[in-house]
């Protein structure tokens, strides 16, 4: 059986299995995938992936999760606009209060940062022009 190796650069929502089927149909021989490997998604490369540790056997201590080389949460949100808060706004945010004004953005979500750049959460613009908390790290009250 003949095989074809293809590398496809595409956007989200592209159906690679359908592409293989359609290519095979146009060639008159049928087509399917022998394997599929995603090497990039949402700005992350396969080379950045961290293999999961082996599951420890019975009675063995699990690996310390703090020792894993994980990326910070904001690394997955680089495509979103950011809003840096003042000290007073940080207090309001940590208590779940809306921030006024919100971000200068048409985005559905905004990464909220402290004045020193720590991620405090994710906010959603509201109809009043404010930024309403959706996810709050280090919440109080």
CSV table of N, CA and C in Angstrom, one decimal:
chain,number,residue,atom,x,y,z
A,1,UNK,N,0.8,-1.2,0.0
A,1,UNK,CA,0.0,0.0,0.0
A,1,UNK,C,0.9,1.2,0.0
A,2,UNK,N,0.5,2.2,-0.8
A,2,UNK,CA,1.3,3.4,-0.9
A,2,UNK,C,0.9,4.3,0.2
A,3,UNK,N,1.9,5.1,0.7
A,3,UNK,CA,1.7,6.0,1.8
A,3,UNK,C,2.3,7.4,1.4
A,4,UNK,N,1.7,8.4,1.9
A,4,UNK,CA,2.1,9.8,1.6
A,4,UNK,C,2.3,10.5,3.0
A,5,UNK,N,3.4,11.1,3.2
A,5,UNK,CA,3.7,11.8,4.4
A,5,UNK,C,3.5,13.3,4.1
A,6,UNK,N,2.7,14.0,4.8
A,6,UNK,CA,2.3,15.4,4.6
A,6,UNK,C,2.5,16.2,5.9
A,7,UNK,N,3.0,17.4,5.7
A,7,UNK,CA,3.0,18.3,6.8
A,7,UNK,C,2.1,19.4,6.5
A,8,UNK,N,1.1,19.7,7.3
A,8,UNK,CA,0.1,20.7,7.1
A,8,UNK,C,0.2,21.8,8.1
A,9,UNK,N,0.3,23.1,7.6
A,9,UNK,CA,0.2,24.2,8.5
A,9,UNK,C,-1.2,24.8,8.3
A,10,UNK,N,-2.0,24.8,9.4
A,10,UNK,CA,-3.4,25.2,9.2
A,10,UNK,C,-3.8,26.0,10.5
A,11,UNK,N,-5.0,26.5,10.4
A,11,UNK,CA,-5.6,27.2,11.5
A,11,UNK,C,-6.5,26.2,12.3
A,12,UNK,N,-6.9,26.7,13.5
A,12,UNK,CA,-7.9,25.9,14.3
A,12,UNK,C,-9.1,25.6,13.4
A,13,UNK,N,-9.7,24.4,13.6
A,13,UNK,CA,-10.9,24.0,12.9
A,13,UNK,C,-10.7,23.3,11.6
A,14,UNK,N,-9.4,23.1,11.2
A,14,UNK,CA,-9.1,22.4,10.0
A,14,UNK,C,-9.2,20.9,10.3
A,15,UNK,N,-10.0,20.2,9.5
A,15,UNK,CA,-10.2,18.7,9.7
A,15,UNK,C,-9.2,17.9,8.8
A,16,UNK,N,-8.1,17.5,9.4
A,16,UNK,CA,-7.0,16.8,8.7
A,16,UNK,C,-7.5,15.5,8.2
A,17,UNK,N,-8.3,14.8,8.9
A,17,UNK,CA,-8.8,13.5,8.5
A,17,UNK,C,-9.7,13.7,7.2
A,18,UNK,N,-10.5,14.8,7.2
A,18,UNK,CA,-11.3,15.1,6.0
A,18,UNK,C,-10.4,15.4,4.8
A,19,UNK,N,-9.3,16.1,5.1
A,19,UNK,CA,-8.3,16.4,4.0
A,19,UNK,C,-7.8,15.2,3.4
A,20,UNK,N,-7.4,14.2,4.3
A,20,UNK,CA,-6.9,12.9,3.8
A,20,UNK,C,-7.9,12.2,2.9
A,21,UNK,N,-9.2,12.2,3.4
A,21,UNK,CA,-10.2,11.5,2.7
A,21,UNK,C,-10.5,12.2,1.3
A,22,UNK,N,-10.5,13.5,1.3
A,22,UNK,CA,-10.7,14.2,0.0
A,22,UNK,C,-9.6,14.1,-0.9
A,23,UNK,N,-8.4,14.1,-0.4
A,23,UNK,CA,-7.2,13.9,-1.3
A,23,UNK,C,-7.2,12.5,-1.9
A,24,UNK,N,-7.5,11.5,-1.1
A,24,UNK,CA,-7.7,10.1,-1.6
A,24,UNK,C,-8.8,10.0,-2.7
A,25,UNK,N,-9.9,10.7,-2.4
A,25,UNK,CA,-11.0,10.6,-3.4
A,25,UNK,C,-10.6,11.2,-4.7
A,26,UNK,N,-9.9,12.4,-4.6
A,26,UNK,CA,-9.5,13.0,-5.9
A,26,UNK,C,-8.4,12.2,-6.6
A,27,UNK,N,-7.7,11.5,-5.9
A,27,UNK,CA,-6.7,10.6,-6.6
A,27,UNK,C,-7.3,9.3,-7.0
A,28,UNK,N,-8.5,9.0,-6.6
A,28,UNK,CA,-9.2,7.8,-7.0
A,28,UNK,C,-8.7,6.6,-6.3
A,29,UNK,N,-8.1,6.7,-5.1
A,29,UNK,CA,-7.6,5.5,-4.4
A,29,UNK,C,-8.1,5.4,-3.0
A,30,UNK,N,-8.9,6.4,-2.5
A,30,UNK,CA,-9.3,6.4,-1.1
A,30,UNK,C,-8.1,7.0,-0.3
A,31,UNK,N,-8.5,7.5,0.9
A,31,UNK,CA,-7.4,8.0,1.8
A,31,UNK,C,-7.9,8.0,3.2
A,32,UNK,N,-6.9,7.7,4.1
A,32,UNK,CA,-7.2,7.8,5.5
A,32,UNK,C,-5.8,8.1,6.2
A,33,UNK,N,-5.9,8.3,7.5
A,33,UNK,CA,-4.6,8.6,8.2
A,33,UNK,C,-4.1,7.3,8.9
A,34,UNK,N,-2.8,7.1,8.7
A,34,UNK,CA,-2.1,6.1,9.5
A,34,UNK,C,-1.7,6.7,10.9
A,35,UNK,N,-1.4,8.0,10.9
A,35,UNK,CA,-1.1,8.6,12.2
A,35,UNK,C,-1.3,10.1,12.0
A,36,UNK,N,-1.5,10.8,13.1
A,36,UNK,CA,-1.7,12.2,13.1
A,36,UNK,C,-0.9,12.8,14.3
A,37,UNK,N,-0.1,13.8,14.1
A,37,UNK,CA,0.7,14.4,15.2
A,37,UNK,C,0.6,15.9,15.1
A,38,UNK,N,0.2,16.5,16.2
A,38,UNK,CA,0.1,18.0,16.3
A,38,UNK,C,1.4,18.5,16.8
A,39,UNK,N,2.1,19.3,16.0
A,39,UNK,CA,3.4,19.8,16.4
A,39,UNK,C,3.3,21.2,16.9
A,40,UNK,N,2.2,21.9,16.8
A,40,UNK,CA,2.0,23.3,17.3
A,40,UNK,C,0.5,23.5,17.5
A,41,UNK,N,0.2,24.3,18.5
A,41,UNK,CA,-1.1,24.7,18.8
A,41,UNK,C,-1.1,25.9,19.7
A,42,UNK,N,-1.9,26.9,19.3
A,42,UNK,CA,-2.1,28.1,20.1
A,42,UNK,C,-0.8,28.8,20.5
A,43,UNK,N,0.2,28.8,19.6
A,43,UNK,CA,1.5,29.4,19.8
A,43,UNK,C,2.5,28.6,20.6
A,44,UNK,N,2.1,27.4,21.0
A,44,UNK,CA,3.0,26.5,21.7
A,44,UNK,C,3.6,25.5,20.7
A,45,UNK,N,4.9,25.2,20.8
A,45,UNK,CA,5.5,24.2,20.0
A,45,UNK,C,5.7,22.9,20.7
A,46,UNK,N,5.7,21.8,19.9
A,46,UNK,CA,5.9,20.5,20.5
A,46,UNK,C,7.2,20.4,21.3
A,47,UNK,N,8.2,21.2,20.9
A,47,UNK,CA,9.5,21.1,21.7
A,47,UNK,C,9.3,21.7,23.1
A,48,UNK,N,8.2,22.5,23.4
A,48,UNK,CA,8.0,23.0,24.7
A,48,UNK,C,7.2,22.0,25.6
A,49,UNK,N,6.8,20.9,25.0
A,49,UNK,CA,5.9,20.0,25.8
A,49,UNK,C,6.8,19.3,26.9
A,50,UNK,N,6.1,19.0,28.0
A,50,UNK,CA,6.8,18.3,29.1
A,50,UNK,C,6.2,17.0,29.2
A,51,UNK,N,7.0,15.9,29.1
A,51,UNK,CA,6.3,14.6,29.3
A,51,UNK,C,5.8,14.4,30.7
A,52,UNK,N,4.7,13.7,30.8
A,52,UNK,CA,4.1,13.4,32.1
A,52,UNK,C,5.0,12.4,32.8
A,53,UNK,N,5.2,12.5,34.1
A,53,UNK,CA,6.0,11.5,34.8
A,53,UNK,C,5.2,10.1,34.8
A,54,UNK,N,6.0,9.1,34.9
A,54,UNK,CA,5.4,7.7,35.0
A,54,UNK,C,4.6,7.6,36.3
A,55,UNK,N,3.6,6.9,36.2
A,55,UNK,CA,2.8,6.7,37.4
A,55,UNK,C,3.5,5.8,38.4
A,56,UNK,N,3.7,6.3,39.7
A,56,UNK,CA,4.4,5.5,40.6
A,56,UNK,C,3.7,4.2,41.0
A,57,UNK,N,4.5,3.2,41.3
A,57,UNK,CA,3.9,1.9,41.7
A,57,UNK,C,3.2,2.0,43.0
A,58,UNK,N,2.6,0.9,43.4
A,58,UNK,CA,1.9,0.9,44.8
A,58,UNK,C,2.9,1.2,45.9
A,59,UNK,N,2.6,2.1,46.8
A,59,UNK,CA,3.4,2.5,47.9
A,59,UNK,C,4.5,3.4,47.6
A,60,UNK,N,4.7,3.8,46.3
A,60,UNK,CA,5.8,4.7,46.0
A,60,UNK,C,5.3,6.1,46.1
A,61,UNK,N,6.2,7.0,46.4
A,61,UNK,CA,5.8,8.4,46.6
A,61,UNK,C,5.7,9.1,45.2
A,62,UNK,N,4.6,9.8,44.9
A,62,UNK,CA,4.5,10.5,43.6
A,62,UNK,C,5.6,11.6,43.5
A,63,UNK,N,5.9,11.9,42.2
A,63,UNK,CA,6.9,13.0,42.0
A,63,UNK,C,6.3,14.3,42.5
A,64,UNK,N,7.2,15.1,42.9
A,64,UNK,CA,6.8,16.5,43.4
A,64,UNK,C,6.4,17.3,42.3
A,65,UNK,N,5.1,17.7,42.3
A,65,UNK,CA,4.6,18.5,41.1
A,65,UNK,C,5.3,19.9,41.0
A,66,UNK,N,5.9,20.4,42.1
A,66,UNK,CA,6.6,21.6,42.0
A,66,UNK,C,7.9,21.5,41.2
A,67,UNK,N,8.4,20.3,41.1
A,67,UNK,CA,9.6,20.0,40.3
A,67,UNK,C,9.4,20.0,38.8
A,68,UNK,N,8.2,19.9,38.4
A,68,UNK,CA,7.9,19.9,36.9
A,68,UNK,C,8.2,21.2,36.3
A,69,UNK,N,8.8,21.3,35.1
A,69,UNK,CA,9.1,22.6,34.5
A,69,UNK,C,7.9,23.1,33.7
A,70,UNK,N,6.9,23.6,34.5
A,70,UNK,CA,5.6,24.0,33.9
A,70,UNK,C,5.7,25.5,33.6
A,71,UNK,N,5.0,25.9,32.5
A,71,UNK,CA,4.9,27.3,32.2
A,71,UNK,C,3.8,28.0,33.0
A,72,UNK,N,4.0,29.3,33.3
A,72,UNK,CA,3.0,30.0,34.0
A,72,UNK,C,1.7,30.2,33.2
A,73,UNK,N,0.6,30.3,33.9
A,73,UNK,CA,-0.7,30.4,33.2
A,73,UNK,C,-0.8,31.4,32.1
A,74,UNK,N,-0.2,32.6,32.3
A,74,UNK,CA,-0.3,33.6,31.4
A,74,UNK,C,0.4,33.3,30.0
A,75,UNK,N,1.3,32.3,30.0
A,75,UNK,CA,1.9,31.9,28.8
A,75,UNK,C,0.9,31.4,27.8
A,76,UNK,N,-0.2,30.8,28.3
A,76,UNK,CA,-1.3,30.3,27.4
A,76,UNK,C,-2.2,31.4,26.9
A,77,UNK,N,-2.1,32.6,27.5
A,77,UNK,CA,-3.0,33.7,27.3
A,77,UNK,C,-2.3,34.9,26.6
A,78,UNK,N,-1.2,34.7,26.0
A,78,UNK,CA,-0.4,35.7,25.3
A,78,UNK,C,-1.2,36.5,24.2
A,79,UNK,N,-2.2,35.8,23.6
A,79,UNK,CA,-2.9,36.4,22.6
A,79,UNK,C,-4.0,37.4,23.1
A,80,UNK,N,-4.2,37.4,24.4
A,80,UNK,CA,-5.2,38.3,24.9
A,80,UNK,C,-4.6,39.7,25.4
A,81,UNK,N,-5.3,40.7,25.3
A,81,UNK,CA,-4.8,42.0,25.8
A,81,UNK,C,-4.6,41.9,27.3
A,82,UNK,N,-3.8,42.9,27.8
A,82,UNK,CA,-3.5,42.9,29.3
A,82,UNK,C,-4.0,44.2,29.9
A,83,UNK,N,-4.3,44.2,31.1
A,83,UNK,CA,-4.6,45.4,31.9
A,83,UNK,C,-3.9,45.3,33.2
A,84,UNK,N,-2.9,46.3,33.4
A,84,UNK,CA,-2.1,46.3,34.6
A,84,UNK,C,-2.9,47.2,35.6
A,85,UNK,N,-3.0,46.7,36.9
A,85,UNK,CA,-3.8,47.4,37.9
A,85,UNK,C,-2.9,48.2,38.9
A,86,UNK,N,-3.5,49.3,39.4
A,86,UNK,CA,-2.8,50.0,40.4
A,86,UNK,C,-3.0,49.3,41.8
A,87,UNK,N,-2.4,49.7,42.8
A,87,UNK,CA,-2.5,49.0,44.1
A,87,UNK,C,-4.0,49.0,44.6
A,88,UNK,N,-4.7,50.2,44.4
A,88,UNK,CA,-6.1,50.3,44.8
A,88,UNK,C,-7.0,49.4,44.0
A,89,UNK,N,-6.7,49.3,42.7
A,89,UNK,CA,-7.5,48.5,41.8
A,89,UNK,C,-7.2,47.0,42.2
A,90,UNK,N,-6.0,46.7,42.5
A,90,UNK,CA,-5.7,45.3,42.9
A,90,UNK,C,-6.6,44.8,44.1
A,91,UNK,N,-6.7,45.7,45.1
A,91,UNK,CA,-7.6,45.4,46.2
A,91,UNK,C,-9.0,45.2,45.8
A,92,UNK,N,-9.5,46.0,44.9
A,92,UNK,CA,-10.9,45.8,44.4
A,92,UNK,C,-11.0,44.5,43.7
A,93,UNK,N,-10.0,44.3,42.8
A,93,UNK,CA,-10.1,43.0,42.0
A,93,UNK,C,-10.1,41.8,42.9
A,94,UNK,N,-9.2,41.8,43.9
A,94,UNK,CA,-9.1,40.6,44.7
A,94,UNK,C,-10.4,40.3,45.5
A,95,UNK,N,-11.2,41.4,45.7
A,95,UNK,CA,-12.5,41.2,46.3
A,95,UNK,C,-13.7,41.0,45.3
A,96,UNK,N,-13.3,40.8,44.1
A,96,UNK,CA,-14.3,40.5,43.1
A,96,UNK,C,-15.1,41.7,42.5
A,97,UNK,N,-14.5,42.9,42.7
A,97,UNK,CA,-15.2,44.1,42.2
A,97,UNK,C,-14.8,44.5,40.8
A,98,UNK,N,-15.7,45.1,40.1
A,98,UNK,CA,-15.4,45.5,38.7
A,98,UNK,C,-14.3,46.6,38.7
A,99,UNK,N,-13.5,46.7,37.7
A,99,UNK,CA,-12.5,47.7,37.5
A,99,UNK,C,-12.9,48.7,36.5
A,100,UNK,N,-12.8,50.0,36.8
A,100,UNK,CA,-13.2,51.0,35.9
A,100,UNK,C,-12.0,51.9,35.6
A,101,UNK,N,-11.7,52.3,34.4
A,101,UNK,CA,-12.3,51.8,33.2
A,101,UNK,C,-11.7,50.4,32.9
A,102,UNK,N,-12.3,49.7,32.0
A,102,UNK,CA,-11.8,48.4,31.6
A,102,UNK,C,-10.6,48.5,30.7
A,103,UNK,N,-10.3,47.5,29.9
A,103,UNK,CA,-9.2,47.6,28.9
A,103,UNK,C,-9.6,48.3,27.6
A,104,UNK,N,-8.7,48.9,27.0
A,104,UNK,CA,-9.0,49.5,25.7
A,104,UNK,C,-8.9,48.4,24.6
A,105,UNK,N,-9.9,47.6,24.5
A,105,UNK,CA,-9.8,46.4,23.7
A,105,UNK,C,-11.2,45.9,23.2
A,106,UNK,N,-11.3,45.3,22.1
A,106,UNK,CA,-12.5,44.7,21.6
A,106,UNK,C,-12.6,43.2,22.0
A,107,UNK,N,-11.6,42.7,22.7
A,107,UNK,CA,-11.4,41.3,23.1
A,107,UNK,C,-12.6,40.9,24.0
A,108,UNK,N,-12.8,39.6,24.0
A,108,UNK,CA,-13.8,39.0,24.9
A,108,UNK,C,-13.3,38.8,26.3
A,109,UNK,N,-11.9,38.7,26.4
A,109,UNK,CA,-11.3,38.5,27.7
A,109,UNK,C,-10.0,39.3,27.8
A,110,UNK,N,-9.6,39.7,29.0
A,110,UNK,CA,-8.5,40.5,29.3
A,110,UNK,C,-7.7,39.9,30.4
A,111,UNK,N,-6.4,39.7,30.2
A,111,UNK,CA,-5.5,39.2,31.3
A,111,UNK,C,-5.3,40.4,32.3
A,112,UNK,N,-5.5,40.2,33.6
A,112,UNK,CA,-5.3,41.2,34.6
A,112,UNK,C,-4.0,41.0,35.3
A,113,UNK,N,-3.2,42.0,35.4
A,113,UNK,CA,-1.9,41.9,36.0
A,113,UNK,C,-1.7,42.9,37.2
A,114,UNK,N,-0.9,42.5,38.1
A,114,UNK,CA,-0.6,43.4,39.2
A,114,UNK,C,0.4,44.5,38.7
A,115,UNK,N,0.6,45.5,39.5
A,115,UNK,CA,1.5,46.6,39.1
A,115,UNK,C,2.9,46.1,38.9
A,116,UNK,N,3.3,44.9,39.4
A,116,UNK,CA,4.6,44.4,39.2
A,116,UNK,C,4.6,43.2,38.2
A,117,UNK,N,3.5,43.0,37.5
A,117,UNK,CA,3.4,42.1,36.4
A,117,UNK,C,2.9,40.7,36.7
A,118,UNK,N,2.5,40.4,38.0
A,118,UNK,CA,2.0,39.1,38.3
A,118,UNK,C,0.6,38.9,37.8
A,119,UNK,N,0.2,37.7,37.3
A,119,UNK,CA,-1.1,37.5,36.8
A,119,UNK,C,-2.1,37.4,38.0
A,120,UNK,N,-3.1,38.3,37.9
A,120,UNK,CA,-4.1,38.3,39.0
A,120,UNK,C,-5.4,37.6,38.6
A,121,UNK,N,-5.6,37.3,37.3
A,121,UNK,CA,-6.8,36.7,36.8
A,121,UNK,C,-7.2,37.1,35.4
A,122,UNK,N,-8.4,36.8,35.0
A,122,UNK,CA,-9.0,37.2,33.7
A,122,UNK,C,-10.3,37.9,33.9
A,123,UNK,N,-10.4,39.0,33.2
A,123,UNK,CA,-11.7,39.8,33.3
A,123,UNK,C,-12.4,39.8,31.9
A,124,UNK,N,-13.7,40.1,32.0
A,124,UNK,CA,-14.5,40.3,30.8
A,124,UNK,C,-15.0,41.7,30.8
A,125,UNK,N,-14.9,42.4,29.6
A,125,UNK,CA,-15.4,43.7,29.5
A,125,UNK,C,-17.0,43.7,29.6
A,126,UNK,N,-17.5,44.7,30.3
A,126,UNK,CA,-19.0,44.7,30.5
A,126,UNK,C,-19.6,45.9,29.7
A,127,UNK,N,-20.9,46.0,29.7
A,127,UNK,CA,-21.6,47.0,28.9
A,127,UNK,C,-21.3,48.5,29.4
A,128,UNK,N,-20.8,48.6,30.7
A,128,UNK,CA,-20.5,49.9,31.2
A,128,UNK,C,-19.1,50.4,30.9
A,129,UNK,N,-18.3,49.6,30.2
A,129,UNK,CA,-17.0,50.0,29.9
A,129,UNK,C,-16.0,49.5,31.0
A,130,UNK,N,-16.5,48.8,32.0
A,130,UNK,CA,-15.7,48.2,33.1
A,130,UNK,C,-15.1,46.9,32.7
A,131,UNK,N,-14.3,46.4,33.6
A,131,UNK,CA,-13.8,45.0,33.5
A,131,UNK,C,-14.2,44.2,34.7
A,132,UNK,N,-15.1,43.2,34.4
A,132,UNK,CA,-15.7,42.4,35.4
A,132,UNK,C,-14.9,41.1,35.6
A,133,UNK,N,-14.5,40.7,36.9
A,133,UNK,CA,-13.7,39.5,37.1
A,133,UNK,C,-14.4,38.3,36.7
A,134,UNK,N,-13.7,37.4,36.0
A,134,UNK,CA,-14.2,36.1,35.6
A,134,UNK,C,-13.4,35.1,36.4
A,135,UNK,N,-12.1,35.2,36.4
A,135,UNK,CA,-11.2,34.3,37.2
A,135,UNK,C,-10.3,35.3,38.1
A,136,UNK,N,-10.3,35.0,39.4
A,136,UNK,CA,-9.5,35.8,40.3
A,136,UNK,C,-8.6,34.9,41.1
A,137,UNK,N,-7.3,35.1,40.9
A,137,UNK,CA,-6.3,34.4,41.7
A,137,UNK,C,-6.1,35.2,43.0
A,138,UNK,N,-5.8,34.6,44.1
A,138,UNK,CA,-5.6,35.3,45.4
A,138,UNK,C,-6.8,36.1,45.8
A,139,UNK,N,-8.0,35.5,45.6
A,139,UNK,CA,-9.2,36.2,46.0
A,139,UNK,C,-9.3,36.4,47.5
A,140,UNK,N,-10.0,37.5,47.9
A,140,UNK,CA,-10.3,37.8,49.3
A,140,UNK,C,-11.7,38.1,49.4
A,141,UNK,N,-12.3,37.9,50.6
A,141,UNK,CA,-13.6,38.3,50.9
A,141,UNK,C,-14.6,37.6,50.1
